[in-house]
XYZ file of C-alpha atoms in Angstrom:
645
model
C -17.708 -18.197 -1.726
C -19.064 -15.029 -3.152
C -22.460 -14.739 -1.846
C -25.634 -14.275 -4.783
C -27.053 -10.898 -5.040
C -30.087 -9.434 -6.024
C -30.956 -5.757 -7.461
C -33.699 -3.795 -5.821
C -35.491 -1.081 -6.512
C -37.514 0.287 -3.373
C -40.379 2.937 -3.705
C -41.305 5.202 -1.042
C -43.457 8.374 -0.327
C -41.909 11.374 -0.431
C -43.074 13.155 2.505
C -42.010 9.453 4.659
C -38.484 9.598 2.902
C -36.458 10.815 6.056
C -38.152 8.278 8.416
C -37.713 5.616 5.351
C -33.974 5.836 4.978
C -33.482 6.345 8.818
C -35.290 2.779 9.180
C -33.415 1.357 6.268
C -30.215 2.038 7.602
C -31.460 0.628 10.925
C -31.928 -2.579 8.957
C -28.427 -2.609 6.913
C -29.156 -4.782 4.635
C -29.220 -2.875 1.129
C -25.521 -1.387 -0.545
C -26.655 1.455 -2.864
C -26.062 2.428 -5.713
C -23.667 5.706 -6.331
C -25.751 8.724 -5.696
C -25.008 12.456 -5.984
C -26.384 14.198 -3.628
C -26.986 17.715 -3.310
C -28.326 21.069 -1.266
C -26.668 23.640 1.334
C -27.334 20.762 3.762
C -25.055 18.549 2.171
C -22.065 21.281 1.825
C -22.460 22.145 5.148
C -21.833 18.603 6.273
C -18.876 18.236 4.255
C -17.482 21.230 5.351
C -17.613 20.549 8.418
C -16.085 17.117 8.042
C -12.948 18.685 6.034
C -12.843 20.803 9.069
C -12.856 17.554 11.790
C -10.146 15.886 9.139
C -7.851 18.917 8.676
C -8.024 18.810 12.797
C -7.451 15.430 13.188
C -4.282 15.728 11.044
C -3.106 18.689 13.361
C -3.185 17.018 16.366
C -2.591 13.641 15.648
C 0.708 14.646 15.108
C 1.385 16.197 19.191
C 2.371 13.738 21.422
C 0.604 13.560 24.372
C 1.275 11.714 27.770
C -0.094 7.753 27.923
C -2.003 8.658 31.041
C -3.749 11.186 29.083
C -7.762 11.753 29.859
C -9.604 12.342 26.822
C -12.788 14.526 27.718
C -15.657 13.573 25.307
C -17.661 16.943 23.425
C -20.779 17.252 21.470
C -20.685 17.860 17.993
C -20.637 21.268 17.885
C -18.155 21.699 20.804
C -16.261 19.402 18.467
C -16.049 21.407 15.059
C -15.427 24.536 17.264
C -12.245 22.892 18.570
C -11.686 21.386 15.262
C -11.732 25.299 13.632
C -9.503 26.683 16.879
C -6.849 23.863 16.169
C -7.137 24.849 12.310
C -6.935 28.583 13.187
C -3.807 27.822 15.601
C -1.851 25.750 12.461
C -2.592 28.316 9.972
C -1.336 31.218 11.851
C 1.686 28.810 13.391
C 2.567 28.070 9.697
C 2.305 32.296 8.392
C 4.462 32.842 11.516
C 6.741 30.198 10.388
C 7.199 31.490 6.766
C 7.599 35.273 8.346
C 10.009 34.206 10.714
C 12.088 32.383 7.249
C 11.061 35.352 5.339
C 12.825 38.009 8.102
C 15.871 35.839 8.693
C 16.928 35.681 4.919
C 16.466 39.876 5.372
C 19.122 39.501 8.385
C 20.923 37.210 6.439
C 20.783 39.404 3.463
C 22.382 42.817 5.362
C 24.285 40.872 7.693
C 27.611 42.168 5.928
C 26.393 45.637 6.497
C 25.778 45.660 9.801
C 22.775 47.944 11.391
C 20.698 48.896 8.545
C 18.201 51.996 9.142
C 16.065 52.812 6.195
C 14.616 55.714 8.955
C 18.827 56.911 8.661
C 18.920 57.160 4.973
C 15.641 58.852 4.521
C 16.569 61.424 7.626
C 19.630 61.812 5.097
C 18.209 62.454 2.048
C 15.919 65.105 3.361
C 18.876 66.930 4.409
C 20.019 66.603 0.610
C 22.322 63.801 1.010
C 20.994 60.727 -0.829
C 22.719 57.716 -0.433
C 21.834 54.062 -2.273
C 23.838 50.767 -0.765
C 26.025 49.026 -3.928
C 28.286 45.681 -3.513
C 30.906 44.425 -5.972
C 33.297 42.027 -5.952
C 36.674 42.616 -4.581
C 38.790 43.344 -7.681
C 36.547 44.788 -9.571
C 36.225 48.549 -6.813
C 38.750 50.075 -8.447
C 36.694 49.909 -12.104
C 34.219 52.257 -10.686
C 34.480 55.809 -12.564
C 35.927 58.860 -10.866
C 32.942 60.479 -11.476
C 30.841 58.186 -9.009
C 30.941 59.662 -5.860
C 31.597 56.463 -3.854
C 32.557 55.857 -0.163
C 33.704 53.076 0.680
C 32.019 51.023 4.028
C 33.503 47.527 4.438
C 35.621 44.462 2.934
C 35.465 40.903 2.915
C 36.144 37.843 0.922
C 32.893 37.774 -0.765
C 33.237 41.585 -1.947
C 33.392 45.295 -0.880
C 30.389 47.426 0.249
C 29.918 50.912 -0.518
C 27.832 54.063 -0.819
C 27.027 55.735 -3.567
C 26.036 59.401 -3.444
C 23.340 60.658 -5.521
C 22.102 64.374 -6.682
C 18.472 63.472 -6.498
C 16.788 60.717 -4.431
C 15.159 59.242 -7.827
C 18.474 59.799 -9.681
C 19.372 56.852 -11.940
C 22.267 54.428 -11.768
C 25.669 56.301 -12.217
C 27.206 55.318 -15.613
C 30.627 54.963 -13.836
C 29.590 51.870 -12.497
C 30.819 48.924 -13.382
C 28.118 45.931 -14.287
C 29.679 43.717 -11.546
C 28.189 46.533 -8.606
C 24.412 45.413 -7.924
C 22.153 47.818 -6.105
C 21.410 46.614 -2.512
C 17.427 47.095 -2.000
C 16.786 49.187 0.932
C 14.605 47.099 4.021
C 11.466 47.663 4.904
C 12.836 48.063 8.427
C 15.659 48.261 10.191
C 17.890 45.002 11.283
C 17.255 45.863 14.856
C 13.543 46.215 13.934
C 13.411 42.778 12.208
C 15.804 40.533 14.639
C 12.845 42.183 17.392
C 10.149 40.830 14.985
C 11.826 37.407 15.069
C 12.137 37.481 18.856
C 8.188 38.041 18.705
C 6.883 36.174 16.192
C 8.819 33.039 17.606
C 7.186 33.815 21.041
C 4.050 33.821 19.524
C 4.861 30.398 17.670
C 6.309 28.770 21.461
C 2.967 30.042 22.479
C 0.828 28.415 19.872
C 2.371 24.862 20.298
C 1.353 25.457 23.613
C -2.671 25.707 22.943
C -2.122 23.133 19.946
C -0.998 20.473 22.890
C -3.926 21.972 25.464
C -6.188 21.035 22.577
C -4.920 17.679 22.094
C -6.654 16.150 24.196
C -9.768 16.445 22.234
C -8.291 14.462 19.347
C -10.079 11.495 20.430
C -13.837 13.156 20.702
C -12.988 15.226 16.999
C -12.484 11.488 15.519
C -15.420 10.157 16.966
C -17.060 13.267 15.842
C -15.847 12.567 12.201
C -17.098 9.115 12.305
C -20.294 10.440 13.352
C -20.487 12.992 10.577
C -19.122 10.274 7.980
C -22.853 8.650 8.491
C -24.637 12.161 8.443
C -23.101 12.931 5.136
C -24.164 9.403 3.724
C -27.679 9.685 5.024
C -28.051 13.296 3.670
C -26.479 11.997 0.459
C -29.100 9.642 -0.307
C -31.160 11.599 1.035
C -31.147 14.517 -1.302
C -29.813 12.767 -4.118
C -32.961 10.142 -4.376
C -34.904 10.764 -7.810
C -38.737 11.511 -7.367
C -41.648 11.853 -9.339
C -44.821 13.693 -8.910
C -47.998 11.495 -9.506
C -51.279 12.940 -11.044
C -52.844 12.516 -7.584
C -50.141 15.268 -5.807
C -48.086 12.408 -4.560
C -44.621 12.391 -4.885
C -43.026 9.257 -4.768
C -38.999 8.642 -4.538
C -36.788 5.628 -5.066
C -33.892 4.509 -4.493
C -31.997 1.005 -6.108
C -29.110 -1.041 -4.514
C -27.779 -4.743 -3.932
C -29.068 -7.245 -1.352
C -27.388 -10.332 -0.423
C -30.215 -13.666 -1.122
C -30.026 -14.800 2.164
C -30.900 -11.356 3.609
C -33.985 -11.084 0.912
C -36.359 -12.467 3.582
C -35.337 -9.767 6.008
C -35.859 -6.785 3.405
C -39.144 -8.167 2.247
C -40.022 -8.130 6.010
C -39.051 -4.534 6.403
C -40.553 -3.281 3.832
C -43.838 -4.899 4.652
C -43.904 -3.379 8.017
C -42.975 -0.129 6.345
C -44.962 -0.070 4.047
C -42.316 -0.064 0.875
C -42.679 -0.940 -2.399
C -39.948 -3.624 -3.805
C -39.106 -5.218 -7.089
C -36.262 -7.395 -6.987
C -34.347 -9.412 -9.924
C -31.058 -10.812 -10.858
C -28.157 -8.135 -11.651
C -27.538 -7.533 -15.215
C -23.823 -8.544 -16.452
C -23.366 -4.878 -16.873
C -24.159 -4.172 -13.259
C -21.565 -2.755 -10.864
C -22.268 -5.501 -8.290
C -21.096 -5.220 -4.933
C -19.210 -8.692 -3.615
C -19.265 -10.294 -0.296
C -17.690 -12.967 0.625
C -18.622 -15.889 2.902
C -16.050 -18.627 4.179
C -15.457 -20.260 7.266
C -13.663 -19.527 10.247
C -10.440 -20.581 9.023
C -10.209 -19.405 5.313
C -12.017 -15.726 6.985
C -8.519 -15.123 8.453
C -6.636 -13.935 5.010
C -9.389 -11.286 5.363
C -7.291 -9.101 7.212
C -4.547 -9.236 4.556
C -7.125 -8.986 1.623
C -8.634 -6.053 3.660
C -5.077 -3.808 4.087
C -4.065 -4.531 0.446
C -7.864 -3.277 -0.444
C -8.363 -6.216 -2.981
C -11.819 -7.374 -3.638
C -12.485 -10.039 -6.549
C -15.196 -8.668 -9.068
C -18.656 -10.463 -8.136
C -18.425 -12.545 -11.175
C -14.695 -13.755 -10.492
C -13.871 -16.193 -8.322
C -13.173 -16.550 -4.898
C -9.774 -17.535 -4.464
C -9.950 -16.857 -0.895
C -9.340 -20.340 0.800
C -6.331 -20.651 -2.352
C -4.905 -17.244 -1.079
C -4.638 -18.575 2.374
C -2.860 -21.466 1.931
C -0.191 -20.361 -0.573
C 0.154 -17.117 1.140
C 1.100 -18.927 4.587
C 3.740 -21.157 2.151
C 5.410 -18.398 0.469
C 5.779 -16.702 3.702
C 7.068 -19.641 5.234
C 9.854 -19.831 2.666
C 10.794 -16.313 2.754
C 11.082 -16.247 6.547
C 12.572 -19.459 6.060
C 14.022 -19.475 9.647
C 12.415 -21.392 12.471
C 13.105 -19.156 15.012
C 11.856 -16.090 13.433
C 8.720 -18.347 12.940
C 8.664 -18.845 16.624
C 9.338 -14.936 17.233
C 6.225 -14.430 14.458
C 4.020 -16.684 16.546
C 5.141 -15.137 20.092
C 4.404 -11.583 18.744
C 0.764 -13.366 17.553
C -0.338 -14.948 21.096
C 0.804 -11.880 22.502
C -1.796 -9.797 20.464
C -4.310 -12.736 20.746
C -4.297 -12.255 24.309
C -5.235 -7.810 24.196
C -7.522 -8.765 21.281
C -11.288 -7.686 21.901
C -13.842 -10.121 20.935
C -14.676 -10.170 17.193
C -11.261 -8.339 16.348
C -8.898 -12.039 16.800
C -8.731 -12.884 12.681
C -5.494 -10.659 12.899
C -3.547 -12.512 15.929
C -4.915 -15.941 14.799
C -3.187 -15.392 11.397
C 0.222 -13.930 12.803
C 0.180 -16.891 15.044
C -0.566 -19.485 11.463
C 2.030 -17.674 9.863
C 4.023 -17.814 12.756
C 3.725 -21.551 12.731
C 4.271 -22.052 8.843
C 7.519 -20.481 9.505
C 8.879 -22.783 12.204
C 8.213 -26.329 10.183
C 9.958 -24.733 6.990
C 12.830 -23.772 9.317
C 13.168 -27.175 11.054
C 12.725 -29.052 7.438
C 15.784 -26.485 6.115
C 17.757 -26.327 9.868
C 17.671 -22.414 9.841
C 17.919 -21.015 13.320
C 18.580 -18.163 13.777
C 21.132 -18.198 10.700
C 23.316 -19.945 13.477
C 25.697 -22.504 11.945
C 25.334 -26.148 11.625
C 28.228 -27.523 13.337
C 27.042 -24.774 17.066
C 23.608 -26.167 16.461
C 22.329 -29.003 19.190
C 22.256 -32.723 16.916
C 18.821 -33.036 17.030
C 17.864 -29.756 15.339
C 19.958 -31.521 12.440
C 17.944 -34.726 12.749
C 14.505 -33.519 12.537
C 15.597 -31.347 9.333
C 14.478 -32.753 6.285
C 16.930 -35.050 4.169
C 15.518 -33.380 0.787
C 15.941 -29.307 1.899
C 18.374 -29.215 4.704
C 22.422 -28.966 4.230
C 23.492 -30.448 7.466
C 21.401 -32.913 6.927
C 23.111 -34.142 3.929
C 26.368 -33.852 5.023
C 25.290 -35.902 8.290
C 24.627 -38.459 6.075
C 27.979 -38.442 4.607
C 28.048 -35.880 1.934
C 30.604 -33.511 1.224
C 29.564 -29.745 2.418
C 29.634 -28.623 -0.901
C 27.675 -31.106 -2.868
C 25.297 -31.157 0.101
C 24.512 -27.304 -0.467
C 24.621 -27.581 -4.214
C 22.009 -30.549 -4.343
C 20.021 -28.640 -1.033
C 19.549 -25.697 -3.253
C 18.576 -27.391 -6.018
C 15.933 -29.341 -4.502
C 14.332 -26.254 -2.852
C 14.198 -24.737 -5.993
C 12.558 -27.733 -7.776
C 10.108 -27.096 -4.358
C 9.334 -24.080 -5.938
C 8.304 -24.852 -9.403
C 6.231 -27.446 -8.391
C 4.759 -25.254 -5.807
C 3.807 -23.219 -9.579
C 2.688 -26.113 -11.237
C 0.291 -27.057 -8.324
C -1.092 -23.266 -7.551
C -0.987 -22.314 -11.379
C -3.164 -25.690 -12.064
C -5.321 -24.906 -9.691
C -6.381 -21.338 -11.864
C -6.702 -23.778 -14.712
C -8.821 -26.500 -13.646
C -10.658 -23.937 -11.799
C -11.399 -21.949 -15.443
C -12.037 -25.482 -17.043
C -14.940 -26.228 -14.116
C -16.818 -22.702 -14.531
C -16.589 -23.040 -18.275
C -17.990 -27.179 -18.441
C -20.827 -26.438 -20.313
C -18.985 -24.557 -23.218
C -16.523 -25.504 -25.791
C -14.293 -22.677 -24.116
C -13.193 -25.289 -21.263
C -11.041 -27.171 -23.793
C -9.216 -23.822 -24.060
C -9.011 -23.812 -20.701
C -7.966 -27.494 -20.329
C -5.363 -26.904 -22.941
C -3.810 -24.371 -21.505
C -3.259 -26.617 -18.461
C -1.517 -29.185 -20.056
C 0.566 -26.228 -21.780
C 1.549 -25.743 -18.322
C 2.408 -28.861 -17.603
C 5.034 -29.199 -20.975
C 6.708 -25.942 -20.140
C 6.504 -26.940 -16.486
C 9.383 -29.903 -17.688
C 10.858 -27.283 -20.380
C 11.971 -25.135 -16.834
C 12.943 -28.184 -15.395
C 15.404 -28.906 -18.045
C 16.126 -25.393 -19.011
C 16.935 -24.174 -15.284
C 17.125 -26.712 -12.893
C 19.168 -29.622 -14.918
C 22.612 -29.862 -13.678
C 23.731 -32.953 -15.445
C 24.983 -34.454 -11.814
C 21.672 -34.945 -9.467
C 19.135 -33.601 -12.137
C 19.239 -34.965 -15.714
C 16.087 -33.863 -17.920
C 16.999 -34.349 -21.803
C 14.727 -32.401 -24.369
C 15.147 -35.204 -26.669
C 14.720 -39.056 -26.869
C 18.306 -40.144 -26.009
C 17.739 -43.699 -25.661
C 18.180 -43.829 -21.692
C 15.194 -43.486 -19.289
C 14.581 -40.406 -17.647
C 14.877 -39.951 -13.575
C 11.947 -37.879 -12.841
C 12.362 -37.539 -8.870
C 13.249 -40.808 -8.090
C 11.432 -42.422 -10.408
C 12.810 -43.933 -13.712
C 10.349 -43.140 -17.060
C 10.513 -44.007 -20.118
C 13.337 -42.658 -22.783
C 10.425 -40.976 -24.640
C 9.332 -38.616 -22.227
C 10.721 -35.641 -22.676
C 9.110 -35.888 -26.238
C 5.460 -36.517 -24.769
C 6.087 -33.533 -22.688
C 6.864 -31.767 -25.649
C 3.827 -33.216 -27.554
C 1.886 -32.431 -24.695
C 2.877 -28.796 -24.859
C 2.034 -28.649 -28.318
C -1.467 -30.257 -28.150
C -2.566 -28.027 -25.268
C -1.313 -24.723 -27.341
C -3.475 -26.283 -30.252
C -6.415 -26.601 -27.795
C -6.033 -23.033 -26.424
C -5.899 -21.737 -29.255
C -9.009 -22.926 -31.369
C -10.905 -22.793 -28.105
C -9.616 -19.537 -25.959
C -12.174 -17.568 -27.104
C -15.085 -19.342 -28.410
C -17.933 -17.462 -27.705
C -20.429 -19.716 -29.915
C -18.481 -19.911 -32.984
C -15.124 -22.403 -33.485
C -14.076 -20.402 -36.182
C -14.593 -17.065 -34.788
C -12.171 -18.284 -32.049
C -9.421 -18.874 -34.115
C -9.730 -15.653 -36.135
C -9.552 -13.895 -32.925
C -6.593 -16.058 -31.784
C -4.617 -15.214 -35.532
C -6.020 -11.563 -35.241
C -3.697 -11.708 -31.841
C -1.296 -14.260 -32.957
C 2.109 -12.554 -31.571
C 0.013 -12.578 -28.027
C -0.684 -15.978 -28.202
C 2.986 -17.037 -28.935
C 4.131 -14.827 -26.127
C 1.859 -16.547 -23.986
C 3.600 -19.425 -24.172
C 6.847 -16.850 -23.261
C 4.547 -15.950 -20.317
C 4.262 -19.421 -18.895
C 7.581 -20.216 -19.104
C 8.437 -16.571 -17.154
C 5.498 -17.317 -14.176
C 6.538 -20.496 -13.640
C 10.245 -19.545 -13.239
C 9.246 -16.773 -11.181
C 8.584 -18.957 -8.151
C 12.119 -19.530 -7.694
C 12.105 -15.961 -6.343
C 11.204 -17.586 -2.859
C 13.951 -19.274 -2.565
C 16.200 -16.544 -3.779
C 14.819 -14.312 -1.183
C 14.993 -16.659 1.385
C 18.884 -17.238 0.742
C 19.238 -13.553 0.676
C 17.623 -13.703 4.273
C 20.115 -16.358 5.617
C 23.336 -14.360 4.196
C 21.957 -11.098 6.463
C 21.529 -13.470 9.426
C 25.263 -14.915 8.953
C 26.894 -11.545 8.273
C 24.924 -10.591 11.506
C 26.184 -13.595 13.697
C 29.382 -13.289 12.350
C 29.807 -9.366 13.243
C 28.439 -10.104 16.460
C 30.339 -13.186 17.882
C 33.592 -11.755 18.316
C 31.652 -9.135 20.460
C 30.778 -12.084 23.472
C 34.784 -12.546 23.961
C 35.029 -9.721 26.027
C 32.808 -9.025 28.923
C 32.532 -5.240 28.171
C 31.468 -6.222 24.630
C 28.699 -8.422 25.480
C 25.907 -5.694 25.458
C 27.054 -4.200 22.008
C 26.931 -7.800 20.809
C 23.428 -8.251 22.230
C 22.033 -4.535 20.196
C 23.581 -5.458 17.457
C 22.089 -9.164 17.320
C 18.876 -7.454 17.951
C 19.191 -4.633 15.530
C 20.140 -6.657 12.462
C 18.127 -9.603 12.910
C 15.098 -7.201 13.753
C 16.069 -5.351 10.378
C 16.199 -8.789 8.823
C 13.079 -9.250 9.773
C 11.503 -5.985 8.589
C 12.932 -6.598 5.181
C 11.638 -10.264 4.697
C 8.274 -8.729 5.920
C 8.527 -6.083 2.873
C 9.536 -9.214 0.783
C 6.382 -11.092 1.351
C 4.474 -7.917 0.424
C 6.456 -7.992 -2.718
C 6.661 -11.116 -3.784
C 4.694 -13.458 -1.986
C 1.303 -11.289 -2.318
C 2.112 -10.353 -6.159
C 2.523 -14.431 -6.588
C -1.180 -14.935 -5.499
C -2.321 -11.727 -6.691
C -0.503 -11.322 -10.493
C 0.695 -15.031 -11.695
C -2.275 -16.757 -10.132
C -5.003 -14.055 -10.743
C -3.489 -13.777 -13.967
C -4.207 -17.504 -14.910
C -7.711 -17.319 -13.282
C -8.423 -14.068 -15.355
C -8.985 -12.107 -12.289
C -8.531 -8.338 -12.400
C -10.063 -7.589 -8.673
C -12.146 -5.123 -10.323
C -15.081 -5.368 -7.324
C -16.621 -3.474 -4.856
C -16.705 -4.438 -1.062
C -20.124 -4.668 0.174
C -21.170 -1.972 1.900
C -24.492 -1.520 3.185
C -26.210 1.336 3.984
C -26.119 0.909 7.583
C -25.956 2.781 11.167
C -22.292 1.209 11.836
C -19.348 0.552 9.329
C -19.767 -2.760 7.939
């Protein structure tokens, strides 16, 4: 549940406000509102902090022994370190670009050999003035006789040559062809820059060298940074809090944030012994309220998830939290779908459940769950492993599940093929009805917060909506005239929904059902008071609410991309089994057979793991938020506190 907040506004003296906000973050109990602070403290502290950061990037990326003793520093010692590591990169990276910037100079005169600009210029005081020209190979003999030319080398790419001059400044010869480009004279001389290589990459070598001595205070510049992360939001709020001047000389300053109600006692206490004046009151709509959420134990564990993909639902959303968990753990399930990755998943899961510290286990626990999930959706289907049926033990087969699992069926007596066919259908029917259950949910849960207002029969109708186009997919996608038969239109014959026989005229209620709830939703989507403003704001947005019916029809269908993953999944684990089998033939084979069993099912693994980011989070976070109307427009609570919260 999201937990009720109220808005407080807390008064304080002036001259008290240091020792005020120093016991108020002692108490952690109040998120504030955004402040701007200001002052050459404040800079200072950032500074400082961009200094730590820029360090911790530097160093983070040496690696050091795992034996490695981290000293611990104050502070200051810290940033000092921090600014040494900083100075070490920068000059590292100018040494870098002069090193580059020299070798494209070798690179540039290579063809010349030893280049001297000291030579030339000893040269041209004796009257002799020389300027270095290259031009392709068939295009020397253009040059004029009256160019004074001497020719120095040949290759492929061109010939090289001097041209003599009767003045140092003298322009370009007109005999010269506009293939010949001047070559600009160094700087220095080759010798003088492959020297200035040798030294500037001695200099680099010996940089790394203090950059990996330094190391070692990685660990006390982050905990210096964390430190400095709470001076720069005390000092924040601290210079940033509005004040007044009373007619008495007494300045007064404020400050106005968001309290949890069952913390209200605590603040009232606190402010009491502080001697702070309160007001408190319920948020406005238009308030940026901060959420937190409060579940148990169990539904606490999608936390972690919720946490990495830094979604928070709006305080005046829902909390879908306990909905989230369960779904998420099915659609992962299904897109593993292979019982002894599951049992891999949980493994890895009691393995970090045992080196978890106390308060930190919401991670494991989940791994472990999903772990789990995994393994009964692999034994209902009778995918181990991707290892085929028939080299499976019997009684893998008979604990699979008669409705999802192949082997199954053709144990049973089936032919392979129809047994696959009618497999695959069923799992897909598995998956619109996992829509229709999660998508209802979003429904009935808009009806409930909107009982009191004519707006739930918009709500209500766009459930049953659901429900027609749920059997317009059904028909549309799944129907296969042979196991699945679901007519659009009375034919006269009863209809086998799942087993059961229904009436001829079903298809037709469904039909009538969609129609009725698109009626509903649309006089009642947006009644805000007024019946007939509703529907002038449904006809002012008429294409939208046609397409919404598109839109339904697309989310539920959507679903079936579990399953379509999941067989995706089982093709890499074949291809894998099948390139490695032939491998465990030959004895000398046997450990190629084993790396590449590992490799491939490992990448397997790593690829359904991007596919439940994919597709089973934007299921719970983009169909079923989207039905909800959830944006996850809020703000994680976050008090003003001495610790991270």
């Amino acid at each position: 549940m999201i937990t009720p907040m109220k808005k407080v506004s807390l008064v304080i003296l002036d001259r008290e406000k240091e020792a005020a906000l120093k016991a108020l973050r002692k108490a952690g109990l109040v998120h504030l509102e955004p402040i701007e602070g200001k002052g050459e403290k404040l800079a200072a502290l950032k500074n400082d902090y961009a200094k730590l950061q820029s360090a911790v990037g530097y160093l983070g990326e040496i690696k050091l022994p795992k034996k490695t003793v981290f000293p611990e520093l104050s502070q200051e010692d810290a940033i000092k370190k921090a600014q040494l590591a900083i100075d070490l990169t920068e000059r590292k990276k100018s040494l870098l670009e002069k090193i580059a910037a020299s070798a494209t100079e070798i690179d540039r005169l290579a063809a010349w050999g030893t280049v001297n600009p000291a030579d030339f210029e000893y040269l041209s005081q004796k009257g002799i003035n020389l300027s270095m020209y290259e031009i392709p190979a068939d295009k020397y003999r253009t040059i004029g006789e009256d160019v004074k030319a001497l020719l120095v080398n040949s290759s492929k790419s061109g010939k090289r040559f001097l041209v003599i001059l009767e003045s140092k400044d003298a322009e370009r010869p007109a005999g010269l062809p506009p293939e010949a480009y001047q070559v600009v004279m160094p700087e220095k001389s080759t010798e003088e820059i492959a020297a200035d290589i040798k030294a500037y990459e001695a200099e680099t070598a010996q940089i790394e060298k203090d950059l990996a001595a330094n190391a070692i205070y990685l660990k006390a510049i982050e905990a210096a940074q964390k430190t400095l992360e709470k001076d720069i939001e005390f000092e924040n709020v601290y210079s940033g809090m509005e004040k007044e001047a009373e007619e008495n000389n007494t300045t007064l300053s404020w400050l106005t944030g968001y309290v949890p109600v069952d913390s209200m006692q605590a603040l009232k206490d606190a402010c009491a012994k502080n001697h702070w004046a309160m007001s408190a009151d319920d948020p406005a709509e238009e308030d940026n309220v901060p959420t937190k959420l409060k579940n148990n134990k169990l539904v606490s564990l999608i936390y972690p998830l919720t946490d990495f993909l830094d979604v928070t639902p709006g305080y005046h959303e829902f909390d879908i939290s306990s909905w989230f968990l369960l779904f998420f753990c099915v659609f992962f399930a299904m897109i593993f779908a292979d019982a002894g990755y599951g049992a891999l998943i949980a493994l890895v899961g009691f393995l970090l459940l045992a080196k978890a510290k106390k308060g930190a286990k919401s991670l494991p626990v989940l791994v472990v769950l999903l772990g789990l999930c995994t393994g009964v959706w692999g034994v209902l289907t009778c995918s181990w492993f991707g290892i085929p049926a028939e080299k499976l033990p019997p009684v893998l087969i008979q604990i699979s599940s008669r409705i999802f699992s192949q082997p199954k069926l053709v144990a049973l007596g089936m032919q392979a093929e129809a047994a696959k066919s009618l497999a695959d259908k069923n799992q897909q029917v598995f998956c619109f009805i996992l829509a229709l259950i999660q998508l209802s949910v979003a429904h009935i849960t808009c009806t409930a917060a909107h009982r009191k207002s004519l707006k739930c029969l918009g709500d209500f109708g766009a459930l049953l909506q659901l429900w027609g186009t749920f059997y317009v997919v059904l028909s549309m996608v799944v129907a296969d005239g042979v196991n699945y038969v679901f007519p659009l239109m009375d034919n006269g014959e009863p209809v086998n929904l799942f087993g059961y026989m229904v009436p001829s005229y079903f298809p037709t209620a469904c039909l009538g059902l969609l129609a009725f709830g698109f009626t509903l939703n649309f006089i009642f989507s947006n009644y805000e008071g007024s019946v007939g403003k509703s529907i002038l704001e449904s006809l002012k947005n008429i294409i939208s609410v046609f397409l919404g019916i598109v839109n339904v029809f697309s989310d539920i269908v959507s679903y079936i991309r579990l399953w379509a993953v999941a067989l995706a999944g089982a093709a890499i684990s074949g291809t894998v089994n099948a390139m490695a089998g032939p491998m465990f033939g030959k004895l000398t084979m046997v450990v190629f057979g084993v790396i590449l069993l590992v490799f491939g099912h490992g990448l397997n693994m790593i690829l359904n793991l991007l596919s439940v980011i994919v597709h089973g989070v934007r299921l719970n976070t983009l169909e079923f938020s989207q039905h909800l109307g959830m944006a996850w427009s809020g703000t994680k609570y976050r008090p003003f506190a001495d610790t991270a919260s």
